[in-house]
PDB file of C-alpha atoms and ligand atoms in Angstrom:
ATOM      1  CA  MET K   1     -29.997 -66.334 119.300  1.00 61.00           C
ATOM      2  CA  GLY K   2     -28.950 -63.055 119.185  1.00 65.00           C
ATOM      3  CA  PRO K   3     -26.738 -60.117 118.400  1.00 67.00           C
ATOM      4  CA  ARG K   4     -23.710 -61.981 119.817  1.00 75.00           C
ATOM      5  CA  SER K   5     -24.342 -65.406 118.215  1.00 78.00           C
ATOM      6  CA  PHE K   6     -22.980 -66.584 114.819  1.00 76.00           C
ATOM      7  CA  ALA K   7     -25.390 -68.724 112.878  1.00 79.00           C
ATOM      8  CA  ARG K   8     -23.849 -71.431 110.955  1.00 74.00           C
ATOM      9  CA  ASN K   9     -26.006 -74.639 108.821  1.00 74.00           C
ATOM     10  CA  GLY K  10     -28.529 -74.085 111.490  1.00 80.00           C
ATOM     11  CA  GLN K  11     -26.265 -74.179 114.723  1.00 79.00           C
ATOM     12  CA  TYR K  12     -25.810 -71.317 116.830  1.00 83.00           C
ATOM     13  CA  PHE K  13     -22.499 -70.712 118.593  1.00 80.00           C
ATOM     14  CA  PRO K  14     -21.486 -67.469 120.597  1.00 80.00           C
ATOM     15  CA  ARG K  15     -19.790 -64.838 118.612  1.00 77.00           C
ATOM     16  CA  PRO K  16     -16.548 -65.182 121.203  1.00 74.00           C
ATOM     17  CA  VAL K  17     -16.127 -68.513 120.038  1.00 72.00           C
ATOM     18  CA  VAL K  18     -15.491 -67.696 116.440  1.00 74.00           C
ATOM     19  CA  ARG K  19     -13.586 -64.516 116.851  1.00 78.00           C
ATOM     20  CA  THR K  20     -10.208 -66.049 116.781  1.00 83.00           C
ATOM     21  CA  PRO K  21      -7.068 -64.790 114.909  1.00 89.00           C
ATOM     22  CA  ALA K  22      -6.333 -67.709 112.985  1.00 91.00           C
ATOM     23  CA  THR K  23      -7.588 -67.707 108.932  1.00 93.00           C
ATOM     24  CA  ARG K  24      -7.809 -71.140 107.771  1.00 94.00           C
ATOM     25  CA  ILE K  25      -8.865 -72.477 104.572  1.00 96.00           C
ATOM     26  CA  CYS K  26      -9.407 -75.736 102.485  1.00 96.00           C
ATOM     27  CA  LEU K  27      -7.214 -75.789  99.663  1.00 96.00           C
ATOM     28  CA  ASP K  28      -9.448 -78.045  97.419  1.00 96.00           C
ATOM     29  CA  CYS K  29     -12.178 -75.638  98.052  1.00 97.00           C
ATOM     30  CA  LEU K  30     -10.119 -72.778  96.781  1.00 97.00           C
ATOM     31  CA  ARG K  31      -8.545 -74.349  93.785  1.00 96.00           C
ATOM     32  CA  GLN K  32     -11.993 -75.642  92.738  1.00 96.00           C
ATOM     33  CA  ASP K  33     -12.846 -71.588  93.297  1.00 96.00           C
ATOM     34  CA  ALA K  34     -10.199 -70.986  90.819  1.00 94.00           C
ATOM     35  CA  ARG K  35     -10.964 -73.349  88.267  1.00 94.00           C
ATOM     36  CA  ILE K  36     -14.646 -72.219  87.720  1.00 95.00           C
ATOM     37  CA  SER K  37     -14.805 -68.592  88.739  1.00 93.00           C
ATOM     38  CA  GLY K  38     -13.582 -67.878  85.645  1.00 91.00           C
ATOM     39  CA  LEU K  39     -12.354 -65.063  87.170  1.00 92.00           C
ATOM     40  CA  PRO K  40      -8.356 -64.251  88.498  1.00 90.00           C
ATOM     41  CA  HIS K  41      -7.842 -66.794  90.955  1.00 88.00           C
ATOM     42  CA  GLN K  42      -7.316 -64.076  93.623  1.00 86.00           C
ATOM     43  CA  ILE K  43     -10.353 -62.675  93.092  1.00 89.00           C
ATOM     44  CA  GLY K  44     -12.247 -65.838  92.568  1.00 92.00           C
ATOM     45  CA  MET K  45     -11.658 -67.479  95.362  1.00 94.00           C
ATOM     46  CA  ALA K  46     -14.118 -67.195  98.400  1.00 94.00           C
ATOM     47  CA  PHE K  47     -13.608 -67.457 102.024  1.00 93.00           C
ATOM     48  CA  ARG K  48     -15.994 -69.499 103.747  1.00 92.00           C
ATOM     49  CA  SER K  49     -16.754 -68.169 107.301  1.00 84.00           C
ATOM     50  CA  ASP K  50     -17.810 -72.160 107.942  1.00 85.00           C
ATOM     51  CA  TRP K  51     -13.564 -72.060 108.435  1.00 89.00           C
ATOM     52  CA  GLN K  52     -14.132 -70.121 111.503  1.00 84.00           C
ATOM     53  CA  VAL K  53     -15.838 -72.767 113.942  1.00 84.00           C
ATOM     54  CA  PRO K  54     -13.052 -73.633 115.908  1.00 80.00           C
ATOM     55  CA  PHE K  55     -13.897 -77.234 116.065  1.00 81.00           C
ATOM     56  CA  LEU K  56     -14.601 -77.722 112.621  1.00 85.00           C
ATOM     57  CA  ARG K  57     -10.645 -79.150 111.679  1.00 88.00           C
ATOM     58  CA  ALA K  58     -11.739 -80.849 108.146  1.00 91.00           C
ATOM     59  CA  CYS K  59     -13.615 -79.892 105.014  1.00 91.00           C
ATOM     60  CA  PRO K  60     -16.723 -82.122 105.089  1.00 87.00           C
ATOM     61  CA  ARG K  61     -16.706 -81.469 101.052  1.00 90.00           C
ATOM     62  CA  HIS K  62     -13.050 -82.597 100.734  1.00 93.00           C
ATOM     63  CA  ASN K  63     -12.548 -84.858 103.635  1.00 92.00           C
ATOM     64  CA  ARG K  64      -9.029 -82.363 104.153  1.00 92.00           C
ATOM     65  CA  ALA K  65      -7.762 -81.173 107.324  1.00 93.00           C
ATOM     66  CA  LEU K  66      -8.113 -77.298 107.125  1.00 94.00           C
ATOM     67  CA  VAL K  67      -4.670 -75.549 106.822  1.00 95.00           C
ATOM     68  CA  GLU K  68      -3.825 -72.130 108.825  1.00 94.00           C
ATOM     69  CA  VAL K  69      -2.739 -69.944 106.613  1.00 94.00           C
ATOM     70  CA  TRP K  70      -2.375 -66.357 108.576  1.00 94.00           C
ATOM     71  CA  THR K  71      -2.937 -65.454 112.310  1.00 93.00           C
ATOM     72  CA  ASP K  72      -3.410 -61.818 112.821  1.00 91.00           C
ATOM     73  CA  SER K  73      -5.037 -59.856 115.728  1.00 91.00           C
ATOM     74  CA  ASP K  74      -6.335 -56.712 113.515  1.00 91.00           C
ATOM     75  CA  ARG K  75      -9.644 -57.832 112.215  1.00 86.00           C
ATOM     76  CA  THR K  76      -9.665 -55.236 109.402  1.00 90.00           C
ATOM     77  CA  ARG K  77      -5.882 -56.859 108.017  1.00 91.00           C
ATOM     78  CA  ARG K  78      -7.335 -60.477 108.714  1.00 88.00           C
ATOM     79  CA  HIS K  79     -10.341 -60.294 107.192  1.00 87.00           C
ATOM     80  CA  ASP K  80      -8.897 -58.774 103.769  1.00 92.00           C
ATOM     81  CA  PHE K  81      -8.929 -62.275 101.891  1.00 92.00           C
ATOM     82  CA  ALA K  82      -8.179 -61.104  98.660  1.00 90.00           C
ATOM     83  CA  THR K  83      -4.875 -59.868  99.752  1.00 92.00           C
ATOM     84  CA  ARG K  84      -3.739 -61.954 101.936  1.00 93.00           C
ATOM     85  CA  ILE K  85      -4.501 -65.178  99.830  1.00 94.00           C
ATOM     86  CA  GLY K  86      -2.650 -63.771  96.893  1.00 93.00           C
ATOM     87  CA  LEU K  87       0.436 -64.199  99.373  1.00 94.00           C
ATOM     88  CA  VAL K  88       0.057 -67.487  99.227  1.00 94.00           C
ATOM     89  CA  MET K  89      -1.557 -67.904  95.802  1.00 93.00           C
ATOM     90  CA  PRO K  90       1.270 -70.316  94.505  1.00 94.00           C
ATOM     91  CA  GLN K  91       1.432 -72.749  97.195  1.00 95.00           C
ATOM     92  CA  ILE K  92      -2.111 -73.196  97.097  1.00 95.00           C
ATOM     93  CA  MET K  93      -2.017 -73.922  93.185  1.00 94.00           C
ATOM     94  CA  THR K  94       0.935 -76.085  93.087  1.00 95.00           C
ATOM     95  CA  GLY K  95      -0.188 -77.846  96.363  1.00 94.00           C
ATOM     96  CA  ASP K  96       2.805 -77.273  98.620  1.00 95.00           C
ATOM     97  CA  LEU K  97       0.575 -76.479 101.619  1.00 94.00           C
ATOM     98  CA  ASP K  98      -1.428 -79.930 100.826  1.00 94.00           C
ATOM     99  CA  THR K  99      -2.570 -82.260 103.754  1.00 87.00           C
ATOM    100  CA  PRO K 100      -3.245 -85.958 104.105  1.00 83.00           C
ATOM    101  CA  ALA K 101      -6.956 -87.003 103.510  1.00 85.00           C
ATOM    102  CA  LEU K 102      -8.605 -86.925 106.614  1.00 82.00           C
ATOM    103  CA  PRO K 103     -11.942 -89.135 107.488  1.00 81.00           C
ATOM    104  CA  VAL K 104     -14.377 -86.518 108.604  1.00 80.00           C
ATOM    105  CA  SER K 105     -17.294 -87.597 111.388  1.00 78.00           C
ATOM    106  CA  PRO K 106     -20.848 -87.013 110.758  1.00 73.00           C
TER     107      PRO K 106
HETATM  108 ZN1   ZN W   1     -13.435 -78.269 100.830  1.00 54.60          ZN
END
């Protein structure tokens, strides 16, 4: 572990491995955030850094494939989650981006 590593769930990854220009989300996690936060959806939805791990392709809580919603090599724009998620909010809430259930390996 060091400044060039990234820790998630007790596992350490070299930081370059998790620096991807793509942003992936779990639609079910975000809809759950929207329902329970009591905040406007765009503010109540939270990005999970686990979604950055490149070989994690599905949400282990919802058994659903993560969905790539934008790619941007500019880190400032890429990490402006509240602004960017607002652009796909209608599709998230209506289920238009939903993917089939995906069995998650242990
Ligand atoms: Zn999820």
